[in-house]
mmCIF file with all atom_site columns, C-alpha atoms in Angstrom:
data_model
loop_
_atom_site.group_PDB
_atom_site.id
_atom_site.type_symbol
_atom_site.label_atom_id
_atom_site.label_alt_id
_atom_site.label_comp_id
_atom_site.label_asym_id
_atom_site.label_entity_id
_atom_site.label_seq_id
_atom_site.pdbx_PDB_ins_code
_atom_site.Cartn_x
_atom_site.Cartn_y
_atom_site.Cartn_z
_atom_site.occupancy
_atom_site.B_iso_or_equiv
_atom_site.pdbx_formal_charge
_atom_site.auth_seq_id
_atom_site.auth_comp_id
_atom_site.auth_asym_id
_atom_site.auth_atom_id
_atom_site.pdbx_PDB_model_num
ATOM 1   C CA . UNK J 1 1   ? 1.977   168.652 211.605 1.00 0.00 ? 13  UNK J CA 1
ATOM 2   C CA . UNK J 1 2   ? 1.859   164.932 210.962 1.00 0.00 ? 14  UNK J CA 1
ATOM 3   C CA . UNK J 1 3   ? 1.986   163.519 207.478 1.00 0.00 ? 15  UNK J CA 1
ATOM 4   C CA . UNK J 1 4   ? -0.431  160.666 206.938 1.00 0.00 ? 16  UNK J CA 1
ATOM 5   C CA . UNK J 1 5   ? -0.073  157.948 204.331 1.00 0.00 ? 17  UNK J CA 1
ATOM 6   C CA . UNK J 1 6   ? -2.796  158.086 201.677 1.00 0.00 ? 18  UNK J CA 1
ATOM 7   C CA . UNK J 1 7   ? -1.384  155.923 198.881 1.00 0.00 ? 19  UNK J CA 1
ATOM 8   C CA . UNK J 1 8   ? -4.415  154.763 196.949 1.00 0.00 ? 20  UNK J CA 1
ATOM 9   C CA . UNK J 1 9   ? -3.165  153.823 193.519 1.00 0.00 ? 21  UNK J CA 1
ATOM 10  C CA . UNK J 1 10  ? -0.375  151.654 192.304 1.00 0.00 ? 22  UNK J CA 1
ATOM 11  C CA . UNK J 1 11  ? 1.672   154.573 190.983 1.00 0.00 ? 23  UNK J CA 1
ATOM 12  C CA . UNK J 1 12  ? 0.702   157.263 193.462 1.00 0.00 ? 24  UNK J CA 1
ATOM 13  C CA . UNK J 1 13  ? 2.973   158.116 196.364 1.00 0.00 ? 25  UNK J CA 1
ATOM 14  C CA . UNK J 1 14  ? 1.982   160.144 199.365 1.00 0.00 ? 26  UNK J CA 1
ATOM 15  C CA . UNK J 1 15  ? 4.348   162.476 201.166 1.00 0.00 ? 27  UNK J CA 1
ATOM 16  C CA . UNK J 1 16  ? 5.627   159.979 203.794 1.00 0.00 ? 28  UNK J CA 1
ATOM 17  C CA . UNK J 1 17  ? 6.263   157.392 201.098 1.00 0.00 ? 29  UNK J CA 1
ATOM 18  C CA . UNK J 1 18  ? 8.242   159.947 199.085 1.00 0.00 ? 30  UNK J CA 1
ATOM 19  C CA . UNK J 1 19  ? 10.251  160.781 202.189 1.00 0.00 ? 31  UNK J CA 1
ATOM 20  C CA . UNK J 1 20  ? 11.024  157.080 202.694 1.00 0.00 ? 32  UNK J CA 1
ATOM 21  C CA . UNK J 1 21  ? 12.111  156.716 199.064 1.00 0.00 ? 33  UNK J CA 1
ATOM 22  C CA . UNK J 1 22  ? 14.295  159.834 199.323 1.00 0.00 ? 34  UNK J CA 1
ATOM 23  C CA . UNK J 1 23  ? 15.745  158.509 202.563 1.00 0.00 ? 35  UNK J CA 1
ATOM 24  C CA . UNK J 1 24  ? 16.590  155.178 200.974 1.00 0.00 ? 36  UNK J CA 1
ATOM 25  C CA . UNK J 1 25  ? 18.071  156.980 197.960 1.00 0.00 ? 37  UNK J CA 1
ATOM 26  C CA . UNK J 1 26  ? 20.259  159.289 200.039 1.00 0.00 ? 38  UNK J CA 1
ATOM 27  C CA . UNK J 1 27  ? 21.412  156.401 202.246 1.00 0.00 ? 39  UNK J CA 1
ATOM 28  C CA . UNK J 1 28  ? 22.297  154.231 199.253 1.00 0.00 ? 40  UNK J CA 1
ATOM 29  C CA . UNK J 1 29  ? 24.015  157.151 197.512 1.00 0.00 ? 41  UNK J CA 1
ATOM 30  C CA . UNK J 1 30  ? 26.002  157.714 200.698 1.00 0.00 ? 42  UNK J CA 1
ATOM 31  C CA . UNK J 1 31  ? 27.137  154.086 200.726 1.00 0.00 ? 43  UNK J CA 1
ATOM 32  C CA . UNK J 1 32  ? 28.063  154.205 197.032 1.00 0.00 ? 44  UNK J CA 1
ATOM 33  C CA . UNK J 1 33  ? 29.908  157.508 197.533 1.00 0.00 ? 45  UNK J CA 1
ATOM 34  C CA . UNK J 1 34  ? 31.914  156.053 200.453 1.00 0.00 ? 46  UNK J CA 1
ATOM 35  C CA . UNK J 1 35  ? 32.932  153.041 198.369 1.00 0.00 ? 47  UNK J CA 1
ATOM 36  C CA . UNK J 1 36  ? 33.965  155.240 195.419 1.00 0.00 ? 48  UNK J CA 1
ATOM 37  C CA . UNK J 1 37  ? 35.959  157.465 197.759 1.00 0.00 ? 49  UNK J CA 1
ATOM 38  C CA . UNK J 1 38  ? 37.668  154.447 199.288 1.00 0.00 ? 50  UNK J CA 1
ATOM 39  C CA . UNK J 1 39  ? 38.682  153.082 195.866 1.00 0.00 ? 51  UNK J CA 1
ATOM 40  C CA . UNK J 1 40  ? 39.810  156.501 194.607 1.00 0.00 ? 52  UNK J CA 1
ATOM 41  C CA . UNK J 1 41  ? 41.951  157.329 197.629 1.00 0.00 ? 53  UNK J CA 1
ATOM 42  C CA . UNK J 1 42  ? 43.394  153.816 197.800 1.00 0.00 ? 54  UNK J CA 1
ATOM 43  C CA . UNK J 1 43  ? 44.433  153.847 194.147 1.00 0.00 ? 55  UNK J CA 1
ATOM 44  C CA . UNK J 1 44  ? 45.743  157.416 194.383 1.00 0.00 ? 56  UNK J CA 1
ATOM 45  C CA . UNK J 1 45  ? 47.810  156.689 197.467 1.00 0.00 ? 57  UNK J CA 1
ATOM 46  C CA . UNK J 1 46  ? 49.176  153.464 196.022 1.00 0.00 ? 58  UNK J CA 1
ATOM 47  C CA . UNK J 1 47  ? 50.711  155.448 193.129 1.00 0.00 ? 59  UNK J CA 1
ATOM 48  C CA . UNK J 1 48  ? 52.626  157.766 195.456 1.00 0.00 ? 60  UNK J CA 1
ATOM 49  C CA . UNK J 1 49  ? 56.232  156.649 195.580 1.00 0.00 ? 61  UNK J CA 1
ATOM 50  C CA . UNK J 1 50  ? 57.914  159.365 197.615 1.00 0.00 ? 62  UNK J CA 1
ATOM 51  C CA . UNK J 1 51  ? 56.234  160.057 200.907 1.00 0.00 ? 63  UNK J CA 1
ATOM 52  C CA . UNK J 1 52  ? 56.835  160.380 204.587 1.00 0.00 ? 64  UNK J CA 1
ATOM 53  C CA . UNK J 1 53  ? 55.719  157.047 206.102 1.00 0.00 ? 65  UNK J CA 1
ATOM 54  C CA . UNK J 1 54  ? 54.408  158.689 209.278 1.00 0.00 ? 66  UNK J CA 1
ATOM 55  C CA . UNK J 1 55  ? 52.198  161.201 207.469 1.00 0.00 ? 67  UNK J CA 1
ATOM 56  C CA . UNK J 1 56  ? 51.063  158.521 205.019 1.00 0.00 ? 68  UNK J CA 1
ATOM 57  C CA . UNK J 1 57  ? 50.039  156.122 207.798 1.00 0.00 ? 69  UNK J CA 1
ATOM 58  C CA . UNK J 1 58  ? 48.286  158.862 209.788 1.00 0.00 ? 70  UNK J CA 1
ATOM 59  C CA . UNK J 1 59  ? 46.366  160.064 206.725 1.00 0.00 ? 71  UNK J CA 1
ATOM 60  C CA . UNK J 1 60  ? 45.448  156.556 205.621 1.00 0.00 ? 72  UNK J CA 1
ATOM 61  C CA . UNK J 1 61  ? 44.324  155.401 209.076 1.00 0.00 ? 73  UNK J CA 1
ATOM 62  C CA . UNK J 1 62  ? 42.275  158.581 209.648 1.00 0.00 ? 74  UNK J CA 1
ATOM 63  C CA . UNK J 1 63  ? 40.670  158.260 206.232 1.00 0.00 ? 75  UNK J CA 1
ATOM 64  C CA . UNK J 1 64  ? 39.867  154.569 206.665 1.00 0.00 ? 76  UNK J CA 1
ATOM 65  C CA . UNK J 1 65  ? 38.388  155.207 210.121 1.00 0.00 ? 77  UNK J CA 1
ATOM 66  C CA . UNK J 1 66  ? 36.179  157.991 208.747 1.00 0.00 ? 78  UNK J CA 1
ATOM 67  C CA . UNK J 1 67  ? 35.034  155.881 205.780 1.00 0.00 ? 79  UNK J CA 1
ATOM 68  C CA . UNK J 1 68  ? 34.293  152.882 208.023 1.00 0.00 ? 80  UNK J CA 1
ATOM 69  C CA . UNK J 1 69  ? 32.310  154.893 210.556 1.00 0.00 ? 81  UNK J CA 1
ATOM 70  C CA . UNK J 1 70  ? 30.459  156.758 207.816 1.00 0.00 ? 82  UNK J CA 1
ATOM 71  C CA . UNK J 1 71  ? 29.648  153.502 206.007 1.00 0.00 ? 83  UNK J CA 1
ATOM 72  C CA . UNK J 1 72  ? 28.207  152.004 209.212 1.00 0.00 ? 84  UNK J CA 1
ATOM 73  C CA . UNK J 1 73  ? 26.190  155.184 209.867 1.00 0.00 ? 85  UNK J CA 1
ATOM 74  C CA . UNK J 1 74  ? 24.710  154.994 206.356 1.00 0.00 ? 86  UNK J CA 1
ATOM 75  C CA . UNK J 1 75  ? 23.765  151.347 206.911 1.00 0.00 ? 87  UNK J CA 1
ATOM 76  C CA . UNK J 1 76  ? 22.171  152.217 210.272 1.00 0.00 ? 88  UNK J CA 1
ATOM 77  C CA . UNK J 1 77  ? 20.261  155.033 208.540 1.00 0.00 ? 89  UNK J CA 1
ATOM 78  C CA . UNK J 1 78  ? 18.823  152.658 205.948 1.00 0.00 ? 90  UNK J CA 1
ATOM 79  C CA . UNK J 1 79  ? 17.939  150.149 208.679 1.00 0.00 ? 91  UNK J CA 1
ATOM 80  C CA . UNK J 1 80  ? 16.236  152.941 210.662 1.00 0.00 ? 92  UNK J CA 1
ATOM 81  C CA . UNK J 1 81  ? 14.089  153.842 207.674 1.00 0.00 ? 93  UNK J CA 1
ATOM 82  C CA . UNK J 1 82  ? 13.204  150.183 207.141 1.00 0.00 ? 94  UNK J CA 1
ATOM 83  C CA . UNK J 1 83  ? 12.161  149.730 210.785 1.00 0.00 ? 95  UNK J CA 1
ATOM 84  C CA . UNK J 1 84  ? 10.766  153.297 211.137 1.00 0.00 ? 96  UNK J CA 1
ATOM 85  C CA . UNK J 1 85  ? 12.931  154.115 214.163 1.00 0.00 ? 97  UNK J CA 1
ATOM 86  C CA . UNK J 1 86  ? 13.777  157.772 214.520 1.00 0.00 ? 98  UNK J CA 1
ATOM 87  C CA . UNK J 1 87  ? 16.855  157.302 216.711 1.00 0.00 ? 99  UNK J CA 1
ATOM 88  C CA . UNK J 1 88  ? 18.654  155.424 213.942 1.00 0.00 ? 100 UNK J CA 1
ATOM 89  C CA . UNK J 1 89  ? 18.404  158.543 211.758 1.00 0.00 ? 101 UNK J CA 1
ATOM 90  C CA . UNK J 1 90  ? 20.152  160.924 214.187 1.00 0.00 ? 102 UNK J CA 1
ATOM 91  C CA . UNK J 1 91  ? 23.781  159.883 213.481 1.00 0.00 ? 103 UNK J CA 1
ATOM 92  C CA . UNK J 1 92  ? 23.268  160.199 209.735 1.00 0.00 ? 104 UNK J CA 1
ATOM 93  C CA . UNK J 1 93  ? 21.647  163.619 209.922 1.00 0.00 ? 105 UNK J CA 1
ATOM 94  C CA . UNK J 1 94  ? 24.435  164.808 212.222 1.00 0.00 ? 106 UNK J CA 1
ATOM 95  C CA . UNK J 1 95  ? 27.296  163.476 210.098 1.00 0.00 ? 107 UNK J CA 1
ATOM 96  C CA . UNK J 1 96  ? 25.797  164.902 206.909 1.00 0.00 ? 108 UNK J CA 1
ATOM 97  C CA . UNK J 1 97  ? 25.506  168.344 208.527 1.00 0.00 ? 109 UNK J CA 1
ATOM 98  C CA . UNK J 1 98  ? 29.140  168.103 209.619 1.00 0.00 ? 110 UNK J CA 1
ATOM 99  C CA . UNK J 1 99  ? 30.187  166.991 206.125 1.00 0.00 ? 111 UNK J CA 1
ATOM 100 C CA . UNK J 1 100 ? 28.356  169.938 204.581 1.00 0.00 ? 112 UNK J CA 1
ATOM 101 C CA . UNK J 1 101 ? 30.084  172.443 206.883 1.00 0.00 ? 113 UNK J CA 1
ATOM 102 C CA . UNK J 1 102 ? 33.515  170.945 206.191 1.00 0.00 ? 114 UNK J CA 1
ATOM 103 C CA . UNK J 1 103 ? 32.712  170.724 202.471 1.00 0.00 ? 115 UNK J CA 1
ATOM 104 C CA . UNK J 1 104 ? 31.784  174.399 202.277 1.00 0.00 ? 116 UNK J CA 1
ATOM 105 C CA . UNK J 1 105 ? 35.036  175.328 204.058 1.00 0.00 ? 117 UNK J CA 1
ATOM 106 C CA . UNK J 1 106 ? 37.131  173.162 201.711 1.00 0.00 ? 118 UNK J CA 1
ATOM 107 C CA . UNK J 1 107 ? 35.327  174.455 198.621 1.00 0.00 ? 119 UNK J CA 1
ATOM 108 C CA . UNK J 1 108 ? 35.823  178.038 199.793 1.00 0.00 ? 120 UNK J CA 1
ATOM 109 C CA . UNK J 1 109 ? 39.537  177.378 200.203 1.00 0.00 ? 121 UNK J CA 1
ATOM 110 C CA . UNK J 1 110 ? 39.832  175.824 196.738 1.00 0.00 ? 122 UNK J CA 1
ATOM 111 C CA . UNK J 1 111 ? 37.944  178.723 195.165 1.00 0.00 ? 123 UNK J CA 1
ATOM 112 C CA . UNK J 1 112 ? 40.184  181.257 196.939 1.00 0.00 ? 124 UNK J CA 1
ATOM 113 C CA . UNK J 1 113 ? 43.277  179.411 195.680 1.00 0.00 ? 125 UNK J CA 1
ATOM 114 C CA . UNK J 1 114 ? 41.904  179.358 192.122 1.00 0.00 ? 126 UNK J CA 1
ATOM 115 C CA . UNK J 1 115 ? 41.219  183.103 192.254 1.00 0.00 ? 127 UNK J CA 1
ATOM 116 C CA . UNK J 1 116 ? 44.657  183.825 193.716 1.00 0.00 ? 128 UNK J CA 1
ATOM 117 C CA . UNK J 1 117 ? 46.516  181.948 190.952 1.00 0.00 ? 129 UNK J CA 1
ATOM 118 C CA . UNK J 1 118 ? 44.464  183.689 188.266 1.00 0.00 ? 130 UNK J CA 1
ATOM 119 C CA . UNK J 1 119 ? 42.266  180.798 187.112 1.00 0.00 ? 131 UNK J CA 1
ATOM 120 C CA . UNK J 1 120 ? 39.118  182.916 187.080 1.00 0.00 ? 132 UNK J CA 1
ATOM 121 C CA . UNK J 1 121 ? 37.170  180.817 184.557 1.00 0.00 ? 133 UNK J CA 1
ATOM 122 C CA . UNK J 1 122 ? 38.015  177.605 186.418 1.00 0.00 ? 134 UNK J CA 1
ATOM 123 C CA . UNK J 1 123 ? 36.961  179.216 189.710 1.00 0.00 ? 135 UNK J CA 1
ATOM 124 C CA . UNK J 1 124 ? 33.612  180.298 188.258 1.00 0.00 ? 136 UNK J CA 1
ATOM 125 C CA . UNK J 1 125 ? 32.920  176.795 186.895 1.00 0.00 ? 137 UNK J CA 1
ATOM 126 C CA . UNK J 1 126 ? 33.916  175.375 190.259 1.00 0.00 ? 138 UNK J CA 1
ATOM 127 C CA . UNK J 1 127 ? 31.530  177.764 192.043 1.00 0.00 ? 139 UNK J CA 1
ATOM 128 C CA . UNK J 1 128 ? 28.610  176.768 189.804 1.00 0.00 ? 140 UNK J CA 1
ATOM 129 C CA . UNK J 1 129 ? 29.227  173.039 190.263 1.00 0.00 ? 141 UNK J CA 1
ATOM 130 C CA . UNK J 1 130 ? 29.773  173.476 194.019 1.00 0.00 ? 142 UNK J CA 1
ATOM 131 C CA . UNK J 1 131 ? 26.510  175.393 194.431 1.00 0.00 ? 143 UNK J CA 1
ATOM 132 C CA . UNK J 1 132 ? 24.644  172.687 192.525 1.00 0.00 ? 144 UNK J CA 1
ATOM 133 C CA . UNK J 1 133 ? 26.140  169.826 194.557 1.00 0.00 ? 145 UNK J CA 1
ATOM 134 C CA . UNK J 1 134 ? 25.726  171.569 197.916 1.00 0.00 ? 146 UNK J CA 1
ATOM 135 C CA . UNK J 1 135 ? 22.147  172.544 197.030 1.00 0.00 ? 147 UNK J CA 1
ATOM 136 C CA . UNK J 1 136 ? 21.176  168.958 196.228 1.00 0.00 ? 148 UNK J CA 1
ATOM 137 C CA . UNK J 1 137 ? 22.950  167.657 199.326 1.00 0.00 ? 149 UNK J CA 1
ATOM 138 C CA . UNK J 1 138 ? 21.260  170.268 201.540 1.00 0.00 ? 150 UNK J CA 1
ATOM 139 C CA . UNK J 1 139 ? 17.829  169.512 200.073 1.00 0.00 ? 151 UNK J CA 1
ATOM 140 C CA . UNK J 1 140 ? 18.224  165.776 200.710 1.00 0.00 ? 152 UNK J CA 1
ATOM 141 C CA . UNK J 1 141 ? 19.389  166.578 204.248 1.00 0.00 ? 153 UNK J CA 1
ATOM 142 C CA . UNK J 1 142 ? 16.245  168.658 204.865 1.00 0.00 ? 154 UNK J CA 1
ATOM 143 C CA . UNK J 1 143 ? 14.045  165.830 203.578 1.00 0.00 ? 155 UNK J CA 1
ATOM 144 C CA . UNK J 1 144 ? 15.814  163.431 205.943 1.00 0.00 ? 156 UNK J CA 1
ATOM 145 C CA . UNK J 1 145 ? 15.035  165.781 208.825 1.00 0.00 ? 157 UNK J CA 1
ATOM 146 C CA . UNK J 1 146 ? 11.379  165.757 207.723 1.00 0.00 ? 158 UNK J CA 1
ATOM 147 C CA . UNK J 1 147 ? 11.516  161.962 207.704 1.00 0.00 ? 159 UNK J CA 1
ATOM 148 C CA . UNK J 1 148 ? 12.921  162.053 211.256 1.00 0.00 ? 160 UNK J CA 1
ATOM 149 C CA . UNK J 1 149 ? 10.043  164.328 212.316 1.00 0.00 ? 161 UNK J CA 1
ATOM 150 C CA . UNK J 1 150 ? 7.547   161.966 210.688 1.00 0.00 ? 162 UNK J CA 1
ATOM 151 C CA . UNK J 1 151 ? 8.992   158.981 212.567 1.00 0.00 ? 163 UNK J CA 1
ATOM 152 C CA . UNK J 1 152 ? 8.976   161.042 215.758 1.00 0.00 ? 164 UNK J CA 1
ATOM 153 C CA . UNK J 1 153 ? 5.278   161.754 215.289 1.00 0.00 ? 165 UNK J CA 1
ATOM 154 C CA . UNK J 1 154 ? 4.547   158.087 214.544 1.00 0.00 ? 166 UNK J CA 1
ATOM 155 C CA . UNK J 1 155 ? 6.419   156.989 217.678 1.00 0.00 ? 167 UNK J CA 1
ATOM 156 C CA . UNK J 1 156 ? 4.075   159.095 219.813 1.00 0.00 ? 168 UNK J CA 1
ATOM 157 C CA . UNK J 1 157 ? 1.214   156.867 218.707 1.00 0.00 ? 169 UNK J CA 1
ATOM 158 C CA . UNK J 1 158 ? 2.906   153.511 219.263 1.00 0.00 ? 170 UNK J CA 1
ATOM 159 C CA . UNK J 1 159 ? 2.756   151.243 222.323 1.00 0.00 ? 171 UNK J CA 1
ATOM 160 C CA . UNK J 1 160 ? 5.822   149.902 224.100 1.00 0.00 ? 172 UNK J CA 1
ATOM 161 C CA . UNK J 1 161 ? 5.555   146.685 222.062 1.00 0.00 ? 173 UNK J CA 1
ATOM 162 C CA . UNK J 1 162 ? 5.505   148.603 218.756 1.00 0.00 ? 174 UNK J CA 1
ATOM 163 C CA . UNK J 1 163 ? 1.836   148.196 217.852 1.00 0.00 ? 175 UNK J CA 1
ATOM 164 C CA . UNK J 1 164 ? -0.267  151.287 217.090 1.00 0.00 ? 176 UNK J CA 1
ATOM 165 C CA . UNK J 1 165 ? -2.327  152.805 219.890 1.00 0.00 ? 177 UNK J CA 1
ATOM 166 C CA . UNK J 1 166 ? -6.071  152.430 219.351 1.00 0.00 ? 178 UNK J CA 1
ATOM 167 C CA . UNK J 1 167 ? -8.393  155.389 219.777 1.00 0.00 ? 179 UNK J CA 1
ATOM 168 C CA . UNK J 1 168 ? -10.022 153.704 222.783 1.00 0.00 ? 180 UNK J CA 1
ATOM 169 C CA . UNK J 1 169 ? -6.611  153.382 224.496 1.00 0.00 ? 181 UNK J CA 1
ATOM 170 C CA . UNK J 1 170 ? -5.927  157.088 224.014 1.00 0.00 ? 182 UNK J CA 1
ATOM 171 C CA . UNK J 1 171 ? -9.241  158.080 225.640 1.00 0.00 ? 183 UNK J CA 1
ATOM 172 C CA . UNK J 1 172 ? -8.531  156.225 228.881 1.00 0.00 ? 184 UNK J CA 1
#
């Protein structure tokens, strides 16, 4: 079912406009998160004095490659929202789904370790925070899929040159 834009007032937002705003917000939060992660890991790794150089270089190069690719994907996502192109949203939606699966596996491992060492209270706090973070992340991901579907519907009614199809063109 298509969502149509019906913004009438200055402070009223229709559903597609809210999806665009949420898309921009999740893309910008993704960029900010990648930069924070880069600074955190870089400063943490710079403080390590005893390490195996091979493992250090493999970890650092893998991490930097992931952050770089993810940063570019977030930028492409924001550009796709700006230009209303659905194909620019696919890499972001895919990488976020992959991140959520890996995140749930890592969080499950951490929680199991906390329970096994007897830190029950810490594990329970960790579970509550993890459920909150994963819930917000999953909700934003679903809204981005709705935004993709909205752009997909809009692309059905666009000519090759990008202009909207008129009703008279559709009849012929």
